[in-house]
Amino acid sequence: MKVLVIEDDVAAASYMVRGLEESGHVASVAHDGRDGLMLAASQTFDVLVIDRMLPGLDGLGVIRTLRATGNRTPVLVLSALGNVDDRVEGLKVGGDDYLVKPYAFSELLARLEALTRRGQPNAPEAPTTQLRYQDLSMDLLGRRVERRGKRIDLQPREFRLLEVLLRHPEQVLTR
């Protein structure tokens, strides 16, 4: 498992990295939010551990930015702030799990492994072969279009245009 640890406490980050490496994982570290965001955006990680209170850009800001740019890497929020409102806020901005300091390393490791088992969000999705909108369906491989079970014959240009429209339902598109 490849982990990015974004933690401003150098001793805590070292402890975490040492434990991860001793467990057979690869860990990278950033000590402030901006550096962590740059690393997370420029490399691929299996999971991110982000401290909530960071200099430069706080942990929630890092998560918001990652999610806004489409990064779906699982995030474990790590924080000394442990009341219910703090935990809920951490999850609502895009964190996938929340662990309150102090913590047992074994629990941190178990949570990280659980997050990575849930799937590989940054893995490419299988190509879509069927598009549907209400009662209209399009088979991209068979190049067939049906509405209410009745086949509709389309010219190649019409087929491509309909495909674009079905991929962006209820959106206004320009040329």
mmCIF file of C-alpha atoms in Angstrom, residues 25-124:
data_model
loop_
_atom_site.group_PDB
_atom_site.id
_atom_site.type_symbol
_atom_site.label_atom_id
_atom_site.label_comp_id
_atom_site.label_asym_id
_atom_site.label_seq_id
_atom_site.Cartn_x
_atom_site.Cartn_y
_atom_site.Cartn_z
ATOM 1 C CA HIS A 25 4.048 -0.302 3.066
ATOM 2 C CA VAL A 26 5.541 2.675 1.245
ATOM 3 C CA ALA A 27 5.014 6.087 2.841
ATOM 4 C CA SER A 28 5.658 9.664 1.732
ATOM 5 C CA VAL A 29 5.370 12.689 4.018
ATOM 6 C CA ALA A 30 4.414 16.336 3.705
ATOM 7 C CA HIS A 31 4.502 18.657 6.713
ATOM 8 C CA ASP A 32 2.033 21.306 5.536
ATOM 9 C CA GLY A 33 -1.192 21.398 3.589
ATOM 10 C CA ARG A 34 0.114 23.009 0.421
ATOM 11 C CA ASP A 35 3.006 20.563 0.001
ATOM 12 C CA GLY A 36 0.659 17.681 0.760
ATOM 13 C CA LEU A 37 -1.817 18.871 -1.840
ATOM 14 C CA MET A 38 0.950 19.118 -4.448
ATOM 15 C CA LEU A 39 2.155 15.581 -3.682
ATOM 16 C CA ALA A 40 -1.375 14.147 -3.699
ATOM 17 C CA ALA A 41 -2.111 15.825 -7.026
ATOM 18 C CA SER A 42 1.150 14.827 -8.714
ATOM 19 C CA GLN A 43 1.492 11.187 -7.605
ATOM 20 C CA THR A 44 -0.792 8.201 -7.180
ATOM 21 C CA PHE A 45 -1.415 6.920 -3.652
ATOM 22 C CA ASP A 46 -3.620 4.132 -2.365
ATOM 23 C CA VAL A 47 -4.694 6.157 0.658
ATOM 24 C CA LEU A 48 -4.041 9.563 2.253
ATOM 25 C CA VAL A 49 -3.687 10.317 5.969
ATOM 26 C CA ILE A 50 -4.402 14.005 6.503
ATOM 27 C CA ASP A 51 -4.085 15.844 9.804
ATOM 28 C CA ARG A 52 -6.915 18.284 10.217
ATOM 29 C CA MET A 53 -4.894 21.195 11.619
ATOM 30 C CA LEU A 54 -2.062 22.008 9.213
ATOM 31 C CA PRO A 55 -0.081 25.154 8.430
ATOM 32 C CA GLY A 56 -0.514 26.749 5.020
ATOM 33 C CA LEU A 57 -3.753 25.016 4.129
ATOM 34 C CA ASP A 58 -5.739 23.108 6.739
ATOM 35 C CA GLY A 59 -6.575 19.434 6.241
ATOM 36 C CA LEU A 60 -10.205 20.080 5.350
ATOM 37 C CA GLY A 61 -9.075 22.559 2.691
ATOM 38 C CA VAL A 62 -6.738 19.928 1.250
ATOM 39 C CA ILE A 63 -9.587 17.409 1.091
ATOM 40 C CA ARG A 64 -12.020 19.916 -0.451
ATOM 41 C CA THR A 65 -9.497 20.801 -3.149
ATOM 42 C CA LEU A 66 -8.713 17.163 -3.928
ATOM 43 C CA ARG A 67 -12.383 16.256 -4.230
ATOM 44 C CA ALA A 68 -13.133 19.354 -6.332
ATOM 45 C CA THR A 69 -10.438 18.285 -8.799
ATOM 46 C CA GLY A 70 -11.829 14.760 -9.057
ATOM 47 C CA ASN A 71 -9.280 12.972 -6.863
ATOM 48 C CA ARG A 72 -11.131 10.031 -5.275
ATOM 49 C CA THR A 73 -8.207 8.573 -3.286
ATOM 50 C CA PRO A 74 -9.491 7.372 0.112
ATOM 51 C CA VAL A 75 -8.737 9.816 2.942
ATOM 52 C CA LEU A 76 -8.328 9.122 6.647
ATOM 53 C CA VAL A 77 -8.669 12.366 8.617
ATOM 54 C CA LEU A 78 -6.464 12.411 11.704
ATOM 55 C CA SER A 79 -7.175 14.994 14.392
ATOM 56 C CA ALA A 80 -7.076 15.942 18.036
ATOM 57 C CA LEU A 81 -10.529 17.454 17.446
ATOM 58 C CA GLY A 82 -12.815 14.600 18.349
ATOM 59 C CA ASN A 83 -16.285 15.883 19.134
ATOM 60 C CA VAL A 84 -19.163 14.734 16.962
ATOM 61 C CA ASP A 85 -19.445 17.992 14.990
ATOM 62 C CA ASP A 86 -15.732 17.901 14.107
ATOM 63 C CA ARG A 87 -15.913 14.277 12.953
ATOM 64 C CA VAL A 88 -19.061 14.912 10.913
ATOM 65 C CA GLU A 89 -17.481 17.945 9.233
ATOM 66 C CA GLY A 90 -14.385 15.909 8.349
ATOM 67 C CA LEU A 91 -16.528 13.267 6.699
ATOM 68 C CA LYS A 92 -18.838 15.739 4.942
ATOM 69 C CA VAL A 93 -15.991 17.543 3.158
ATOM 70 C CA GLY A 94 -14.853 14.255 1.643
ATOM 71 C CA GLY A 95 -12.957 12.299 4.278
ATOM 72 C CA ASP A 96 -13.670 8.578 4.178
ATOM 73 C CA ASP A 97 -12.778 7.872 7.810
ATOM 74 C CA TYR A 98 -11.854 9.899 10.893
ATOM 75 C CA LEU A 99 -9.465 8.887 13.670
ATOM 76 C CA VAL A 100 -9.027 10.921 16.845
ATOM 77 C CA LYS A 101 -5.583 11.466 18.409
ATOM 78 C CA PRO A 102 -4.154 9.840 20.421
ATOM 79 C CA TYR A 103 -4.637 6.570 18.584
ATOM 80 C CA ALA A 104 -3.205 3.061 18.586
ATOM 81 C CA PHE A 105 -1.047 2.436 15.521
ATOM 82 C CA SER A 106 -2.697 -0.967 15.032
ATOM 83 C CA GLU A 107 -6.073 0.775 14.671
ATOM 84 C CA LEU A 108 -4.655 3.298 12.188
ATOM 85 C CA LEU A 109 -3.192 0.476 10.118
ATOM 86 C CA ALA A 110 -6.441 -1.531 10.210
ATOM 87 C CA ARG A 111 -8.443 1.512 9.090
ATOM 88 C CA LEU A 112 -6.035 2.226 6.213
ATOM 89 C CA GLU A 113 -6.203 -1.384 5.056
ATOM 90 C CA ALA A 114 -10.014 -1.281 5.244
ATOM 91 C CA LEU A 115 -10.102 1.885 3.128
ATOM 92 C CA THR A 116 -7.939 0.318 0.431
ATOM 93 C CA ARG A 117 -10.070 -2.850 0.386
ATOM 94 C CA ARG A 118 -13.144 -0.830 -0.575
ATOM 95 C CA GLY A 119 -11.907 -0.469 -4.124
ATOM 96 C CA GLN A 120 -9.514 1.469 -6.217
ATOM 97 C CA PRO A 121 -11.237 4.808 -6.854
ATOM 98 C CA ASN A 122 -8.505 6.091 -9.161
ATOM 99 C CA ALA A 123 -8.484 2.945 -11.301
ATOM 100 C CA PRO A 124 -9.980 3.555 -14.721
#
